XYZ file of C-alpha atoms in Angstrom:
611
model
C 114.137 107.282 67.050
C 117.491 106.980 68.745
C 118.183 105.563 72.159
C 118.627 109.105 73.424
C 115.089 110.038 72.357
C 113.177 107.096 73.877
C 110.779 107.886 76.677
C 110.699 105.926 79.933
C 107.236 104.695 79.146
C 108.265 103.097 75.897
C 109.295 99.894 77.662
C 107.832 97.962 80.478
C 111.101 97.247 82.257
C 113.183 99.291 84.625
C 116.248 100.922 83.100
C 119.583 101.613 84.559
C 119.809 105.418 84.651
C 121.122 106.777 81.382
C 120.926 103.453 79.519
C 117.768 102.777 77.563
C 119.322 99.522 76.383
C 118.979 98.119 79.893
C 115.191 98.054 79.430
C 115.659 96.018 76.294
C 117.943 93.506 77.974
C 115.377 92.781 80.653
C 112.000 93.013 78.986
C 112.004 93.555 75.217
C 111.639 90.339 73.229
C 113.827 91.753 70.449
C 116.797 92.186 72.734
C 117.567 88.447 72.789
C 118.996 88.409 76.348
C 119.789 84.704 76.215
C 121.743 85.102 72.981
C 123.714 87.974 74.494
C 124.487 85.983 77.620
C 125.588 83.058 75.480
C 127.804 85.251 73.310
C 129.353 86.808 76.428
C 130.018 83.328 77.790
C 131.668 82.246 74.536
C 133.857 85.348 74.467
C 134.881 84.694 78.056
C 135.688 81.059 77.300
C 137.662 82.161 74.269
C 139.599 84.669 76.377
C 140.493 81.972 78.891
C 141.658 79.730 76.038
C 143.812 82.505 74.587
C 145.319 83.140 78.015
C 146.048 79.426 78.429
C 147.708 79.328 75.033
C 149.970 82.182 76.074
C 151.151 80.190 79.090
C 152.035 77.030 77.143
C 154.725 76.527 74.476
C 153.375 76.884 70.956
C 156.366 75.057 69.436
C 157.700 71.823 70.893
C 160.981 72.530 72.617
C 160.700 76.250 71.842
C 160.285 79.301 74.039
C 159.268 82.952 73.570
C 161.828 85.679 73.139
C 160.804 87.383 76.375
C 158.480 86.842 79.320
C 155.349 87.822 77.441
C 152.798 85.662 79.274
C 151.531 88.384 81.675
C 151.081 90.839 78.786
C 149.315 88.277 76.589
C 147.012 87.220 79.424
C 145.965 90.842 79.987
C 145.391 91.398 76.258
C 143.310 88.203 76.122
C 141.156 88.871 79.195
C 140.580 92.629 78.768
C 137.997 92.272 75.948
C 136.087 89.620 77.919
C 136.076 91.904 80.958
C 134.606 94.705 78.833
C 131.891 92.402 77.478
C 130.986 91.155 80.953
C 130.831 94.738 82.240
C 128.424 95.649 79.438
C 126.250 92.638 80.262
C 126.180 93.350 84.018
C 125.273 97.011 83.469
C 122.425 96.029 81.115
C 123.815 97.664 77.964
C 122.747 95.183 75.304
C 123.799 97.327 72.359
C 127.271 97.834 73.766
C 127.556 94.090 74.454
C 126.583 93.164 70.914
C 128.909 95.757 69.407
C 131.871 94.621 71.492
C 131.380 90.990 70.536
C 130.990 91.798 66.846
C 134.081 94.009 66.885
C 136.122 91.190 68.392
C 134.601 88.634 66.029
C 135.421 90.649 62.912
C 139.164 90.458 63.543
C 139.187 86.881 64.836
C 139.668 85.224 61.391
C 142.807 87.250 60.687
C 144.228 86.555 64.139
C 143.461 82.868 63.667
C 145.487 82.793 60.453
C 148.424 84.500 62.184
C 148.430 81.742 64.785
C 148.005 79.000 62.165
C 151.309 80.111 60.637
C 152.890 78.482 63.696
C 151.324 75.225 62.554
C 152.261 75.674 58.880
C 155.893 76.582 59.643
C 156.705 78.115 63.000
C 160.270 78.945 61.923
C 158.885 81.603 59.549
C 156.385 83.103 62.011
C 157.318 86.574 63.257
C 155.858 86.006 66.722
C 158.672 86.578 69.274
C 156.098 86.874 72.066
C 155.244 83.202 71.474
C 158.330 81.681 69.888
C 161.865 82.817 69.030
C 164.243 80.305 67.471
C 167.826 80.062 68.703
C 168.931 77.653 65.969
C 168.023 76.689 62.441
C 164.759 74.730 62.394
C 162.869 73.062 59.561
C 159.102 72.744 60.073
C 159.197 72.585 63.890
C 156.229 70.672 65.351
C 153.445 72.603 67.052
C 153.327 72.602 70.831
C 150.379 72.280 73.217
C 149.879 76.038 73.450
C 148.812 76.416 69.830
C 145.529 74.551 70.187
C 144.091 76.765 72.960
C 144.922 79.768 70.776
C 143.022 78.261 67.864
C 140.114 77.335 70.135
C 139.995 80.859 71.550
C 139.579 82.416 68.118
C 136.956 79.860 67.100
C 134.961 80.542 70.273
C 135.099 84.262 69.538
C 133.774 83.614 66.041
C 130.926 81.554 67.482
C 130.081 84.380 69.886
C 129.608 86.764 66.969
C 126.927 84.546 65.461
C 124.776 84.959 68.587
C 125.451 88.686 68.955
C 124.536 89.576 65.362
C 120.796 89.226 65.956
C 120.902 91.418 69.061
C 122.811 94.096 67.158
C 120.219 94.008 64.392
C 117.397 94.367 66.931
C 119.136 97.329 68.538
C 119.487 98.975 65.144
C 115.785 98.491 64.382
C 114.750 99.900 67.742
C 117.045 102.893 67.281
C 115.302 103.789 64.023
C 116.886 106.148 61.519
C 120.567 106.969 61.846
C 121.189 110.448 63.202
C 122.416 112.584 60.312
C 125.029 114.407 62.386
C 127.481 111.700 63.244
C 130.386 113.906 64.244
C 133.191 112.040 65.957
C 132.145 108.595 64.805
C 133.204 109.502 61.254
C 136.827 109.388 62.430
C 136.519 105.641 63.117
C 137.006 104.408 59.532
C 139.980 106.758 59.133
C 141.588 105.145 62.154
C 140.722 101.725 60.731
C 142.541 102.493 57.474
C 145.545 103.843 59.395
C 145.652 100.677 61.486
C 145.275 98.558 58.357
C 148.283 100.246 56.794
C 150.295 99.525 59.945
C 149.335 95.855 59.734
C 150.893 95.637 56.277
C 154.240 97.021 57.436
C 157.005 95.069 59.159
C 156.023 94.578 62.834
C 159.576 95.174 64.105
C 163.145 95.579 62.966
C 165.466 92.621 63.294
C 169.184 91.963 63.370
C 168.566 88.331 64.280
C 169.363 85.891 61.477
C 166.736 83.472 62.784
C 163.942 86.054 62.749
C 163.755 88.156 59.593
C 161.687 91.336 59.691
C 159.292 91.299 56.727
C 156.191 93.190 55.750
C 152.918 91.402 55.050
C 153.650 90.845 51.359
C 157.098 89.396 51.977
C 156.110 87.028 54.771
C 154.956 83.411 54.584
C 151.665 82.680 52.870
C 149.441 81.937 55.863
C 150.677 84.951 57.831
C 150.328 87.156 54.730
C 146.695 86.072 54.391
C 146.130 86.876 58.070
C 147.632 90.343 57.867
C 145.790 91.170 54.644
C 142.523 89.994 56.162
C 143.105 92.071 59.286
C 144.055 95.114 57.205
C 140.798 94.777 55.240
C 138.472 93.971 58.141
C 139.679 96.639 60.575
C 138.461 99.628 58.504
C 135.414 97.653 57.360
C 134.449 96.974 60.976
C 134.821 100.650 61.812
C 132.697 101.560 58.789
C 129.954 99.159 59.881
C 130.066 100.671 63.371
C 129.643 104.127 61.836
C 126.593 103.026 59.874
C 124.798 101.454 62.848
C 121.758 103.488 63.899
C 122.388 102.401 67.493
C 125.020 104.544 69.196
C 125.703 101.769 71.708
C 126.354 99.179 68.990
C 128.646 101.619 67.208
C 130.631 102.330 70.345
C 130.946 98.638 71.080
C 132.121 97.948 67.542
C 134.868 100.535 67.856
C 135.950 99.263 71.263
C 135.930 95.596 70.221
C 137.924 96.244 67.033
C 140.335 98.472 68.950
C 140.971 95.858 71.632
C 141.548 93.178 68.982
C 143.970 95.496 67.161
C 145.871 96.087 70.406
C 146.273 92.321 70.837
C 148.062 92.264 67.471
C 150.037 95.507 67.732
C 151.247 95.685 71.337
C 153.349 92.462 71.543
C 155.674 93.435 68.638
C 156.202 96.864 70.200
C 157.242 95.322 73.517
C 159.388 92.745 71.722
C 161.193 95.511 69.880
C 161.905 97.230 73.184
C 163.121 94.281 75.267
C 164.387 91.532 72.932
C 168.041 91.622 71.957
C 168.680 92.433 68.270
C 165.055 93.451 67.738
C 163.893 97.045 67.391
C 160.579 98.882 67.315
C 159.222 99.473 63.803
C 156.553 101.969 62.686
C 154.089 99.241 61.670
C 153.233 97.906 65.114
C 153.333 101.413 66.597
C 150.722 102.583 64.071
C 148.515 99.570 64.842
C 148.792 100.225 68.583
C 147.988 103.923 68.270
C 145.024 103.179 65.982
C 143.724 100.556 68.429
C 143.996 102.933 71.370
C 142.270 105.685 69.389
C 139.400 103.369 68.425
C 138.903 102.376 72.048
C 139.034 106.047 73.048
C 136.516 106.922 70.347
C 134.023 104.608 72.033
C 133.945 107.050 74.988
C 132.969 110.028 72.828
C 129.456 111.117 72.059
C 127.930 109.325 69.089
C 124.550 110.953 68.768
C 123.444 114.563 69.023
C 121.266 115.750 71.874
C 117.660 116.615 71.034
C 116.663 120.239 71.113
C 115.331 119.962 74.644
C 118.273 117.994 76.061
C 120.871 119.659 78.191
C 124.447 119.171 77.052
C 126.639 118.488 80.031
C 129.955 116.841 80.597
C 130.604 115.714 77.023
C 132.056 118.677 75.231
C 133.999 116.461 72.847
C 130.801 115.549 71.077
C 130.164 119.190 70.239
C 133.219 119.470 67.988
C 132.263 119.670 64.316
C 133.956 117.735 61.576
C 134.848 119.497 58.318
C 131.986 120.430 56.004
C 131.107 119.082 52.563
C 133.536 121.360 50.713
C 136.516 120.096 52.691
C 135.503 116.464 52.384
C 135.228 116.824 48.613
C 138.590 118.566 48.554
C 140.115 115.728 50.567
C 138.539 113.081 48.313
C 139.756 114.661 45.083
C 143.183 115.487 46.483
C 143.802 112.031 47.919
C 142.602 110.353 44.722
C 144.950 112.498 42.631
C 147.841 111.716 44.958
C 147.051 108.011 44.712
C 146.938 108.251 40.925
C 150.249 110.127 40.870
C 151.873 107.515 43.117
C 150.488 104.731 40.911
C 151.898 106.426 37.818
C 155.263 106.756 39.550
C 155.123 103.089 40.509
C 154.436 102.159 36.892
C 157.160 104.329 35.391
C 159.888 103.829 38.007
C 161.995 100.638 37.944
C 160.193 97.855 39.785
C 163.361 95.772 40.090
C 167.033 96.588 40.314
C 169.912 94.200 39.804
C 172.535 93.721 42.489
C 175.081 92.885 39.828
C 175.530 92.774 36.062
C 172.444 90.563 35.613
C 169.891 92.105 33.182
C 166.715 93.300 34.890
C 163.591 91.433 33.705
C 160.664 93.404 32.366
C 157.484 93.898 34.409
C 154.671 94.176 31.832
C 151.962 94.451 34.488
C 153.178 97.945 35.364
C 151.318 99.246 32.292
C 148.112 98.040 33.889
C 149.019 100.119 36.946
C 149.494 103.142 34.701
C 146.039 102.536 33.248
C 144.598 102.310 36.766
C 146.208 105.670 37.561
C 144.462 107.267 34.585
C 141.108 105.674 35.446
C 141.344 107.103 38.963
C 142.784 110.519 38.077
C 140.179 111.557 35.486
C 137.098 111.402 37.775
C 139.191 112.808 40.644
C 139.702 116.000 38.637
C 135.936 116.464 38.282
C 135.432 116.162 42.039
C 136.606 119.799 42.178
C 133.851 120.902 39.752
C 130.810 121.821 41.906
C 128.110 120.676 39.472
C 129.835 117.355 38.804
C 131.406 116.765 42.196
C 128.794 114.400 43.567
C 128.792 112.147 40.502
C 132.590 112.155 40.197
C 132.941 111.333 43.871
C 130.820 108.218 43.356
C 133.010 107.160 40.441
C 136.125 107.576 42.594
C 134.492 105.428 45.288
C 134.698 102.497 42.839
C 137.701 103.189 40.589
C 140.188 103.066 43.452
C 139.777 99.291 43.199
C 141.703 99.468 39.918
C 144.810 100.520 41.834
C 144.330 97.521 44.126
C 143.935 95.222 41.116
C 147.062 96.438 39.331
C 149.143 97.298 42.395
C 148.921 93.802 43.837
C 150.052 92.396 40.483
C 153.088 94.705 40.422
C 154.045 93.761 43.980
C 153.586 90.086 43.145
C 155.891 90.405 40.131
C 158.578 91.978 42.310
C 158.213 89.503 45.158
C 158.406 86.500 42.850
C 161.920 87.553 41.900
C 163.239 89.058 45.134
C 161.738 86.687 47.728
C 164.253 85.130 50.124
C 165.484 81.659 49.365
C 166.618 79.086 51.915
C 169.573 80.534 53.798
C 171.412 78.824 56.627
C 171.953 81.507 59.304
C 174.601 79.315 60.953
C 176.884 79.995 58.008
C 177.003 83.672 58.906
C 176.545 83.730 62.674
C 173.756 85.340 64.598
C 175.793 88.442 65.405
C 177.014 89.092 61.864
C 176.976 92.914 61.510
C 176.499 92.919 57.723
C 173.322 91.980 55.837
C 172.846 88.464 54.556
C 173.860 88.096 50.895
C 171.156 88.273 48.258
C 171.154 84.898 46.530
C 168.672 85.923 43.834
C 170.513 88.877 42.321
C 167.584 91.339 42.336
C 166.041 93.661 44.865
C 162.937 95.817 44.918
C 163.239 99.091 43.060
C 161.552 102.436 43.731
C 158.525 101.313 41.731
C 157.604 98.902 44.530
C 157.719 101.709 47.099
C 155.565 103.993 44.976
C 153.109 101.171 44.318
C 152.729 100.494 48.020
C 152.166 104.220 48.661
C 149.558 104.244 45.884
C 147.693 101.350 47.513
C 147.584 103.162 50.845
C 146.506 106.479 49.324
C 143.852 104.775 47.200
C 142.360 103.118 50.292
C 142.309 106.427 52.173
C 140.795 108.185 49.133
C 138.067 105.529 48.976
C 137.298 106.074 52.635
C 137.160 109.834 52.115
C 134.785 109.265 49.180
C 132.483 107.149 51.352
C 132.453 109.735 54.150
C 131.853 112.494 51.593
C 128.852 110.554 50.334
C 127.513 110.345 53.885
C 127.920 114.104 54.328
C 126.319 114.760 50.929
C 123.305 112.711 51.918
C 123.062 114.468 55.283
C 123.176 117.872 53.608
C 120.541 116.728 51.107
C 118.285 115.554 53.949
C 118.751 118.802 55.851
C 117.762 120.796 52.743
C 114.770 118.483 52.060
C 115.927 117.766 48.534
C 113.624 115.810 46.224
C 113.964 114.199 42.840
C 116.677 111.780 41.872
C 118.560 112.323 45.107
C 115.512 111.829 47.273
C 114.466 108.304 46.284
C 116.031 104.890 46.055
C 117.070 103.190 42.857
C 114.299 101.410 40.985
C 113.599 97.822 41.962
C 113.892 96.896 38.257
C 117.686 96.974 38.601
C 117.812 93.791 40.680
C 117.846 91.414 37.697
C 120.680 93.163 35.799
C 122.580 93.577 39.071
C 122.551 89.840 39.655
C 123.657 89.265 36.064
C 126.459 91.808 36.436
C 127.604 90.198 39.686
C 127.806 86.760 38.071
C 129.751 88.175 35.134
C 132.115 90.021 37.482
C 132.878 86.903 39.514
C 133.626 84.993 36.333
C 135.658 87.884 34.863
C 137.970 88.140 37.870
C 138.204 84.372 38.244
C 139.242 83.522 34.668
C 142.314 84.697 32.696
C 141.973 87.745 30.453
C 144.634 86.482 28.077
C 146.617 83.340 27.464
C 150.187 83.021 26.238
C 152.723 80.194 25.919
C 154.608 79.764 29.184
C 152.431 82.290 31.046
C 150.321 81.269 34.042
C 147.729 83.855 34.995
C 146.983 84.369 38.698
C 143.517 83.160 39.596
C 140.995 82.896 42.372
C 140.251 79.171 42.052
C 143.744 77.982 41.125
C 147.286 79.390 40.988
C 146.407 81.646 43.905
C 149.275 84.009 44.693
C 150.005 87.553 45.799
C 148.428 88.986 42.630
C 145.271 87.036 43.385
C 144.705 89.247 46.420
C 144.340 92.169 44.038
C 141.762 90.225 42.047
C 139.949 89.334 45.244
C 140.051 92.915 46.559
C 138.765 94.424 43.326
C 136.020 91.797 43.109
C 134.999 92.533 46.704
C 134.636 96.239 45.883
C 132.603 95.472 42.759
C 130.273 93.091 44.567
C 129.958 95.545 47.450
C 128.800 98.229 45.026
C 126.216 95.887 43.528
C 124.917 95.029 47.001
C 124.518 98.689 47.976
C 122.858 99.905 44.778
C 119.274 98.862 45.707
C 119.579 100.935 48.904
C 121.196 103.930 47.202
C 119.669 107.012 45.641
C 119.515 106.899 41.831
C 122.224 109.481 41.145
C 124.582 107.890 43.662
C 123.838 104.420 42.285
C 124.525 105.566 38.720
C 127.855 107.142 39.694
C 129.270 104.132 41.549
C 128.021 101.797 38.812
C 129.824 103.926 36.234
C 132.994 103.608 38.303
C 132.459 99.853 38.593
C 132.127 99.595 34.816
C 135.492 101.351 34.523
C 137.049 98.788 36.879
C 135.685 95.947 34.750
C 136.949 97.768 31.679
C 140.375 97.995 33.274
C 140.263 94.258 33.861
C 139.568 93.755 30.155
C 142.322 96.249 29.265
C 144.832 93.793 30.710
C 144.796 92.134 27.279
C 146.266 95.071 25.309
C 148.280 96.561 28.201
C 149.902 93.390 29.527
C 149.130 90.605 27.084
C 150.711 92.490 24.186
C 154.091 92.128 25.929
C 153.910 88.315 25.624
C 154.550 86.519 22.353
C 151.622 84.511 21.075
C 149.094 86.018 23.467
C 145.384 85.794 22.715
C 142.156 86.856 24.390
C 140.931 84.618 27.157
C 137.375 84.102 28.339
C 137.918 86.626 31.128
C 138.322 89.404 28.540
C 134.869 88.844 27.085
C 133.282 88.362 30.489
C 134.783 91.624 31.755
C 133.505 93.520 28.712
C 130.051 92.002 29.123
C 130.048 92.854 32.829
C 130.983 96.462 32.062
C 128.162 96.798 29.517
C 125.563 95.272 31.854
C 126.741 97.532 34.667
C 126.344 100.646 32.512
C 122.876 99.500 31.450
C 121.989 99.028 35.129
C 123.151 102.579 35.878
C 120.877 103.926 33.160
C 117.946 101.873 34.429
C 118.421 103.187 37.983
C 118.115 106.790 36.845
C 115.367 106.158 34.283
C 113.255 104.239 36.778
C 113.524 107.052 39.322
C 112.453 109.625 36.750
C 109.389 107.589 35.809
C 108.527 107.225 39.485
C 108.874 110.969 39.968
């Protein structure tokens, strides 16, 4: 039962017209009004702290590149104003969704600000600090601590709002099968995530280099990567919420947080001398605005007896199952093609006569392209489309695993070394000399494109699965697609998860003079690929008990391929190193793949016995 289908007599309280959630805020025990009020208070306190941080210097003796305080104050207070409005109007679901949307992006924003503490001279934050001379580890100013406190208060607010959001979801009942406009939210999240990985602005200032997320300093890189991952994930969670109000709030909260990250670089590019607007921050800003706008569209579908008035946008229909499958297969093939191009094209190019070093990990990227392309081809076969789509929903993680390693190999050679801008002058019209002797080749560009396309293909696969399930429900299908996976799969799932964690956390091969990237030690850019692939694998394992048997078997098959690709690093990459031998990660990955395939078989077999 959705909020639109509740009757006035279902609750003892008085509702604000048109908002069934108001009854919950005032009288339902499950609505947790005190928790919502506390979370709203914490968000408000956090907003005030963020505004105070914008008014104070974040670096001792430093100043921003332009008068950004009024803009930053507005961006800090606007989300709190929205939360307070939702509380005053009695919309508990909207309140909880807003707070959770803001909370989801708070860790990434916190890391961006902590870069000012780690080394403010490397932080690309002209709205807070712009150096006018060469600085080495400038000390943090008084404005940094209110910024940190503001993000921590926002995180604390999310802890209190989570229970209210869960109660709203339980009271809403089953998720309406026709989700319409809300399905665009994750697409916008992926688009915004891509923008977060690009350079926020262009720069001709020797003291402020324009770099993308992978080229920037470590703490800022972690912040941007976390934001790029959590923005689409937040939108996906908002889509899956049975409560329309929670979903709308999630979109609005994530959109407002994205605007706080994207708008300042756009303004800096417009008004700061020697800075220019870059596509990255523009994409983030547009995605944030679109997410906020999406919160004003209609999330649920009117019951048969309801009159449809004043909200014609909600009546627009998204593409049907055929087009979603076409998009999934097409995007996956494009991602595979880009990955193959990234593997075969030169990853590095020399700026002089220096020989170009080999990049063995590119063969792993070529293997990931094959693993993704083969099931993508079968998405176009009607009888196999559903199963192949589930495989694609997992195998895209192979591109993340290998692509991050390729980018790491390039960055380790081409990263900027210490350069004294005073030697060249701030207004020098020519680029700074490359002291390393190498620059990124076309393989890096194709690899980055492959990562973006793979993420979009994964999102299309998830949405296609939602549409497939909706169509199955509408047709009252039974059998393997009409039940959940057998409960007997829990034990092998736990075993597979443990093996996967160990497989991605230990080296697949060892060789003299070679240090493998890891999760527990030697954490670098390639480790983000390990972490991303592991997150996808563990996410699949977590969803299997709630999935239908056929869908569970398909994504588990794709997960086994990802683990197999991890093991294939031994012959594909390790063979390029003299004296290489199998590491413990190789055997753990193989064991994880076998257990995962066994789990897939058990899911289907258990459903057949139950039927």
